[in-house]
Amino acid sequence: MVVVISGRLVENRIVIWDISDSRALFGSGYYGKPLGIPKPKGTNFDAPLVLDLIEGYYLVEKRRLQLFYIDGKQVSLNEIRKICKKQYVDFDAKYLVFQNLRNKGYIVTPGMKFGCDFAVYEQGPGIDHAPYLVRVFRATDDLTATGVVLAGRLATTVKKQFILAIPKVTERKVDYVGFDWWRA
Amino acid sequence: MVVVISGRLVENRIVIWDISDSRALFGSGYYGKPLGIPKPKGTNFDAPLVLDLIEGYYLVEKRRLQLFYIDGKQVSLNEIRKICKKQYVDFDAKYLVFQNLRNKGYIVTPGMKFGCDFAVYEQGPGIDHAPYLVRVFRATDDLTATGVVLAGRLATTVKKQFILAIPKVTERKVDYVGFDWWRA
């Protein structure tokens, strides 16, 4: 039996107010962040869970989450997608990568603080030594050799691997290119 | 004692006519190719050795090679460089990478047949399973995400690693970025 969790859409975030639902969702794939707890240890926290919209969209699509406006009205999948498309540049491309990685069992978290789209873990934050830093590009996006070096260098400096994800939206497939940088 | 070998400049190639010199040079780092022997086994060949200009320039600079025109007049280092600059697009950048890799003990061979600048071996062709494919880029060169995918994909398909080399000519240093490609 899969328990469907309820979440509230608050501005551009989703809040799970029920503490046991929050713990269950965070404990089953590190979705969201417990409010006010920057480095949660396990699921033994007493705080609501805050999800990013992209996480919410994925969970609604997977029927693990039902989403409601503040006034109690349910948010349809189509409505969430419209909201996501306003909040994320190139949402469809980014979502395809998020979904592709999540469906394969990776832990996909927002990469903003690393200057990329997603920080991806095999086991989870605090368990893996370091995340992979994933940046989503469209096939036609330009990048310079310097850009590639900077990205590779940045990731290497912080002992993380930088990965370029280029989604093929029509085929629902993603090309991944991993980078290692060194100077000699 | 380092033996200085003599070579002749013939069009845009350098020929070592002396067979024992040819064997010695090929045997000490896989410089050049024995004429008419596409896959030489060891150094037991009876053929003159044909070097690329970039190899010749490196060996002259290292004082392992003296280079002569057909008429017997010696070719100065400066003259070889001028000839190289006519033969290679972006010779200084390419040479910096060649020199950087050779000085570190790698075997650096022409990469033309692999569609790159250099095919690089740790031990040597026929000993290593496969070479690294190295392409020299200037920091300002543009590459598209598709270009990166194609390059990574090509190298992965032929079980070779693709490496971008971006020389910093003023610092005499080279940034290397290695690529791994996969589709999911």
XYZ file of C-alpha atoms in Angstrom:
368
model
C 0.000 0.000 0.000
C 1.377 3.379 -0.994
C 0.374 6.217 1.335
C -0.500 9.400 -0.520
C 0.863 12.399 1.337
C -0.748 15.843 1.370
C 1.190 19.010 0.671
C 0.345 22.715 0.558
C 1.532 25.002 -2.205
C 2.998 28.076 -0.459
C 4.424 30.595 -2.910
C 7.001 28.617 -4.906
C 7.465 25.892 -2.291
C 5.457 22.919 -1.101
C 5.041 22.342 2.632
C 4.209 18.979 4.222
C 2.792 19.979 7.602
C 2.228 16.489 8.988
C 5.403 15.505 10.868
C 5.110 11.761 10.350
C 4.445 12.291 6.618
C 7.451 14.639 6.526
C 9.680 12.035 8.130
C 8.393 9.285 5.841
C 8.945 11.302 2.679
C 12.389 12.555 3.695
C 13.313 9.038 4.786
C 12.327 7.484 1.447
C 14.704 9.290 -0.915
C 15.695 12.551 0.772
C 12.895 14.606 -0.743
C 12.793 18.202 0.527
C 14.389 19.720 3.603
C 13.006 19.755 7.165
C 12.201 23.414 7.860
C 14.964 25.133 9.851
C 17.245 22.066 9.975
C 20.141 22.635 7.573
C 21.845 19.264 8.206
C 19.238 16.751 9.350
C 20.569 13.537 10.918
C 18.194 10.767 9.976
C 14.432 11.236 10.092
C 14.100 11.967 13.803
C 13.144 15.628 13.334
C 10.124 17.624 14.493
C 9.590 19.965 11.607
C 7.462 20.239 8.487
C 9.139 19.303 5.222
C 9.653 21.880 2.446
C 9.848 20.600 -1.124
C 10.959 22.316 -4.289
C 8.327 22.525 -7.020
C 10.209 20.063 -9.245
C 10.186 17.498 -6.416
C 6.507 18.144 -5.892
C 5.733 17.685 -9.569
C 7.604 14.387 -9.619
C 5.832 13.102 -6.511
C 2.399 14.158 -7.771
C 3.121 12.448 -11.090
C 4.153 9.323 -9.136
C 0.882 9.601 -7.122
C 2.797 9.792 -3.860
C 1.680 13.367 -3.177
C -1.561 15.315 -3.404
C -1.107 19.018 -3.621
C -3.488 21.707 -2.344
C -3.690 25.463 -2.534
C -3.844 27.387 0.767
C -7.644 27.522 0.370
C -7.849 23.723 0.297
C -8.546 23.399 -3.428
C -6.528 20.612 -5.078
C -3.787 21.535 -7.564
C -3.916 19.398 -10.721
C -0.778 17.966 -12.321
C -1.299 20.295 -15.261
C -1.517 23.325 -12.967
C 1.697 22.364 -11.144
C 3.436 21.993 -14.476
C 2.321 25.490 -15.489
C 3.637 26.888 -12.197
C 6.931 25.012 -12.669
C 7.329 26.369 -16.192
C 7.124 29.898 -14.766
C 9.625 29.168 -11.967
C 12.280 27.192 -13.844
C 14.081 28.262 -16.983
C 13.712 25.337 -19.389
C 11.582 23.283 -17.030
C 10.827 20.424 -19.417
C 14.525 19.777 -20.048
C 15.370 20.000 -16.348
C 12.460 17.812 -15.342
C 13.407 15.116 -17.841
C 16.851 14.919 -16.214
C 15.427 15.021 -12.673
C 12.965 12.263 -13.525
C 15.560 10.173 -15.353
C 17.918 10.261 -12.351
C 15.187 9.768 -9.717
C 13.681 6.858 -11.652
C 17.104 5.194 -11.599
C 17.209 5.487 -7.814
C 19.572 8.442 -7.451
C 18.944 11.088 -4.810
C 18.478 14.354 -6.707
C 18.641 17.576 -4.674
C 18.705 21.230 -5.705
C 22.188 22.240 -6.897
C 21.845 25.984 -6.454
C 24.416 26.271 -3.659
C 26.921 24.418 -5.878
C 26.163 26.650 -8.850
C 24.535 23.874 -10.848
C 21.060 22.450 -11.435
C 21.205 19.305 -9.295
C 23.466 17.769 -6.670
C 23.071 14.030 -7.114
C 23.873 11.335 -4.541
C 24.031 7.576 -4.914
C 23.102 6.908 -1.261
C 22.235 10.312 0.121
C 23.660 13.538 1.525
C 25.827 12.819 4.565
C 26.322 9.209 3.389
C 28.038 9.741 0.032
C 31.374 11.466 0.280
C 30.304 14.099 -2.232
C 27.548 14.624 -4.753
C 27.829 14.675 -8.506
C 27.135 18.171 -9.782
C 24.748 18.051 -12.713
C 24.116 20.860 -15.121
C 21.379 20.634 -17.732
C 22.199 21.890 -21.216
C 20.180 21.932 -24.337
C 21.902 20.318 -27.323
C 22.173 23.692 -29.010
C 23.563 25.556 -25.988
C 27.023 26.971 -26.527
C 29.744 26.386 -24.040
C 33.313 27.559 -24.445
C 36.399 25.483 -23.788
C 37.036 27.889 -20.914
C 33.557 27.241 -19.592
C 34.207 23.503 -19.659
C 37.536 23.984 -17.884
C 36.010 26.251 -15.255
C 33.197 23.831 -14.567
C 35.517 20.835 -14.438
C 37.999 22.748 -12.312
C 35.381 23.951 -9.881
C 34.031 20.451 -9.381
C 37.499 18.941 -9.049
C 38.564 21.596 -6.541
C 35.660 20.707 -4.303
C 36.256 16.979 -5.002
C 32.999 16.569 -6.868
C 32.420 15.269 -10.355
C 30.816 17.610 -12.824
C 28.301 16.099 -15.214
C 26.649 17.716 -18.184
C 23.157 16.389 -18.889
C 21.757 16.939 -22.364
C 18.157 15.758 -22.566
C 16.668 14.477 -25.805
C 13.127 15.517 -24.958
C 11.404 13.720 -27.856
C 13.110 10.371 -27.067
C 12.783 10.838 -23.259
C 16.497 9.955 -23.047
C 19.395 11.878 -21.540
C 22.997 12.054 -22.716
C 25.399 12.452 -19.822
C 28.983 13.624 -20.132
C 31.214 13.403 -17.065
C 34.237 15.691 -16.711
C 37.542 15.327 -14.945
C 39.869 18.268 -14.845
C 43.590 18.442 -14.137
C 46.385 20.889 -14.890
C 49.861 19.832 -15.947
C 76.151 9.892 -23.522
C 73.241 10.982 -25.696
C 73.672 10.132 -29.380
C 72.487 12.906 -31.684
C 70.679 11.434 -34.643
C 70.607 12.986 -38.132
C 67.429 13.477 -40.085
C 66.522 14.867 -43.492
C 63.699 17.269 -44.096
C 61.706 15.860 -47.049
C 58.659 17.970 -47.863
C 56.649 18.054 -44.626
C 58.221 14.935 -43.156
C 61.558 14.081 -41.598
C 63.344 10.906 -42.668
C 65.966 9.082 -40.584
C 67.832 7.035 -43.212
C 70.214 5.237 -40.871
C 68.512 1.980 -39.840
C 70.167 1.637 -36.433
C 69.329 5.268 -35.612
C 65.760 4.610 -36.769
C 65.467 1.585 -34.501
C 66.990 3.449 -31.555
C 64.672 6.430 -31.916
C 61.555 4.337 -32.442
C 62.617 2.127 -29.530
C 62.998 5.051 -27.130
C 59.493 6.479 -27.101
C 57.804 5.393 -30.339
C 58.828 8.439 -32.338
C 57.810 8.273 -36.008
C 56.793 5.300 -38.098
C 59.073 2.838 -39.913
C 58.464 3.477 -43.620
C 56.027 0.957 -45.125
C 55.428 -0.915 -41.855
C 51.961 -0.002 -40.570
C 52.124 -2.106 -37.396
C 55.758 -2.570 -36.397
C 56.473 -5.301 -33.823
C 59.354 -4.083 -31.701
C 62.395 -2.417 -33.232
C 63.564 -5.269 -35.423
C 62.689 -3.556 -38.712
C 64.771 -2.726 -41.761
C 63.330 0.592 -42.828
C 64.033 4.261 -42.468
C 61.959 6.112 -39.874
C 59.549 8.893 -40.884
C 58.791 11.590 -38.299
C 56.120 14.246 -38.236
C 57.406 17.818 -38.096
C 56.152 18.302 -34.536
C 58.129 15.252 -33.413
C 61.173 16.568 -35.254
C 60.860 19.978 -33.631
C 60.628 18.405 -30.173
C 63.659 16.169 -30.757
C 65.742 19.031 -32.187
C 64.817 21.167 -29.187
C 65.857 18.259 -26.922
C 69.147 18.020 -28.893
C 68.467 14.420 -29.797
C 68.117 15.215 -33.488
C 70.004 17.315 -36.017
C 67.990 18.209 -39.052
C 69.286 18.810 -42.591
C 67.813 19.994 -45.876
C 68.198 17.671 -48.874
C 71.239 19.746 -49.930
C 72.997 18.973 -46.610
C 72.541 22.409 -45.056
C 71.457 22.236 -41.414
C 67.961 23.414 -40.477
C 67.977 25.672 -37.400
C 65.409 25.308 -34.624
C 63.956 28.641 -35.649
C 63.572 27.494 -39.258
C 61.833 24.267 -38.221
C 59.444 26.279 -36.107
C 58.600 28.516 -39.084
C 57.930 25.442 -41.216
C 55.786 23.923 -38.450
C 53.749 27.107 -38.138
C 52.896 26.838 -41.837
C 51.965 23.151 -41.594
C 49.940 23.110 -38.375
C 46.961 25.294 -37.556
C 47.747 26.824 -34.148
C 51.165 25.207 -33.905
C 52.261 26.907 -30.664
C 49.201 25.662 -28.799
C 49.545 22.150 -30.224
C 53.246 22.033 -29.534
C 52.790 23.098 -25.928
C 50.450 20.139 -25.413
C 52.741 17.731 -27.306
C 55.749 18.873 -25.268
C 53.828 18.797 -21.973
C 52.734 15.198 -22.553
C 56.083 14.000 -23.946
C 58.003 15.612 -21.076
C 55.807 13.652 -18.661
C 56.775 10.408 -20.372
C 53.638 9.787 -22.418
C 53.882 8.419 -25.942
C 52.310 11.064 -28.193
C 51.449 10.036 -31.734
C 49.530 11.783 -34.514
C 45.779 11.517 -33.935
C 44.616 12.210 -37.470
C 43.192 8.727 -38.075
C 41.145 9.074 -34.869
C 39.893 12.525 -35.855
C 41.824 14.311 -33.119
C 45.200 15.978 -32.652
C 47.070 13.304 -30.714
C 46.623 9.679 -29.758
C 48.395 9.308 -26.432
C 49.661 6.090 -24.859
C 51.005 5.410 -21.392
C 53.205 2.507 -22.495
C 52.970 2.524 -26.264
C 50.834 1.463 -29.217
C 50.272 -2.290 -29.174
C 50.992 -2.363 -25.406
C 48.235 -0.104 -24.056
C 44.743 -1.364 -24.681
C 43.749 1.936 -26.313
C 45.078 5.448 -26.599
C 43.638 8.582 -25.065
C 42.337 10.839 -27.822
C 43.514 14.387 -27.259
C 42.084 17.438 -28.945
C 43.710 20.844 -28.521
C 41.376 23.808 -27.996
C 42.122 27.413 -27.383
C 40.410 28.836 -24.296
C 38.218 31.015 -26.504
C 37.158 28.243 -28.896
C 33.460 27.540 -28.876
C 32.122 24.071 -28.555
C 28.474 23.162 -28.324
C 26.955 20.759 -25.851
C 26.215 18.552 -28.867
C 29.865 18.755 -29.880
C 30.910 17.619 -26.417
C 28.410 14.762 -26.518
C 29.507 13.691 -29.986
C 33.163 13.717 -29.011
C 32.545 11.867 -25.760
C 30.261 9.432 -27.491
C 32.687 8.743 -30.315
C 35.521 8.054 -27.882
C 33.331 5.882 -25.650
C 32.042 3.899 -28.638
C 35.601 3.013 -29.651
C 36.503 2.432 -25.961
C 38.897 5.372 -25.843
C 38.882 8.324 -23.505
C 38.483 11.722 -25.058
C 40.529 14.529 -23.522
C 40.319 18.214 -24.248
C 43.640 20.037 -23.841
C 43.515 23.786 -23.358
C 47.017 25.256 -23.278
C 47.797 28.398 -21.298
C 50.633 29.470 -23.579
C 51.966 32.291 -21.371
C 52.177 30.058 -18.272
C 53.438 27.018 -20.256
C 50.732 24.988 -18.510
C 47.926 22.877 -19.944
C 44.416 22.351 -18.590
C 43.103 18.893 -19.372
C 39.463 17.877 -19.245
C 38.608 14.189 -19.621
C 35.152 13.132 -20.832
C 33.017 10.092 -20.206
C 29.780 9.739 -22.077
C 26.755 7.597 -21.361
C 23.083 7.632 -22.300
C 20.275 6.840 -19.877
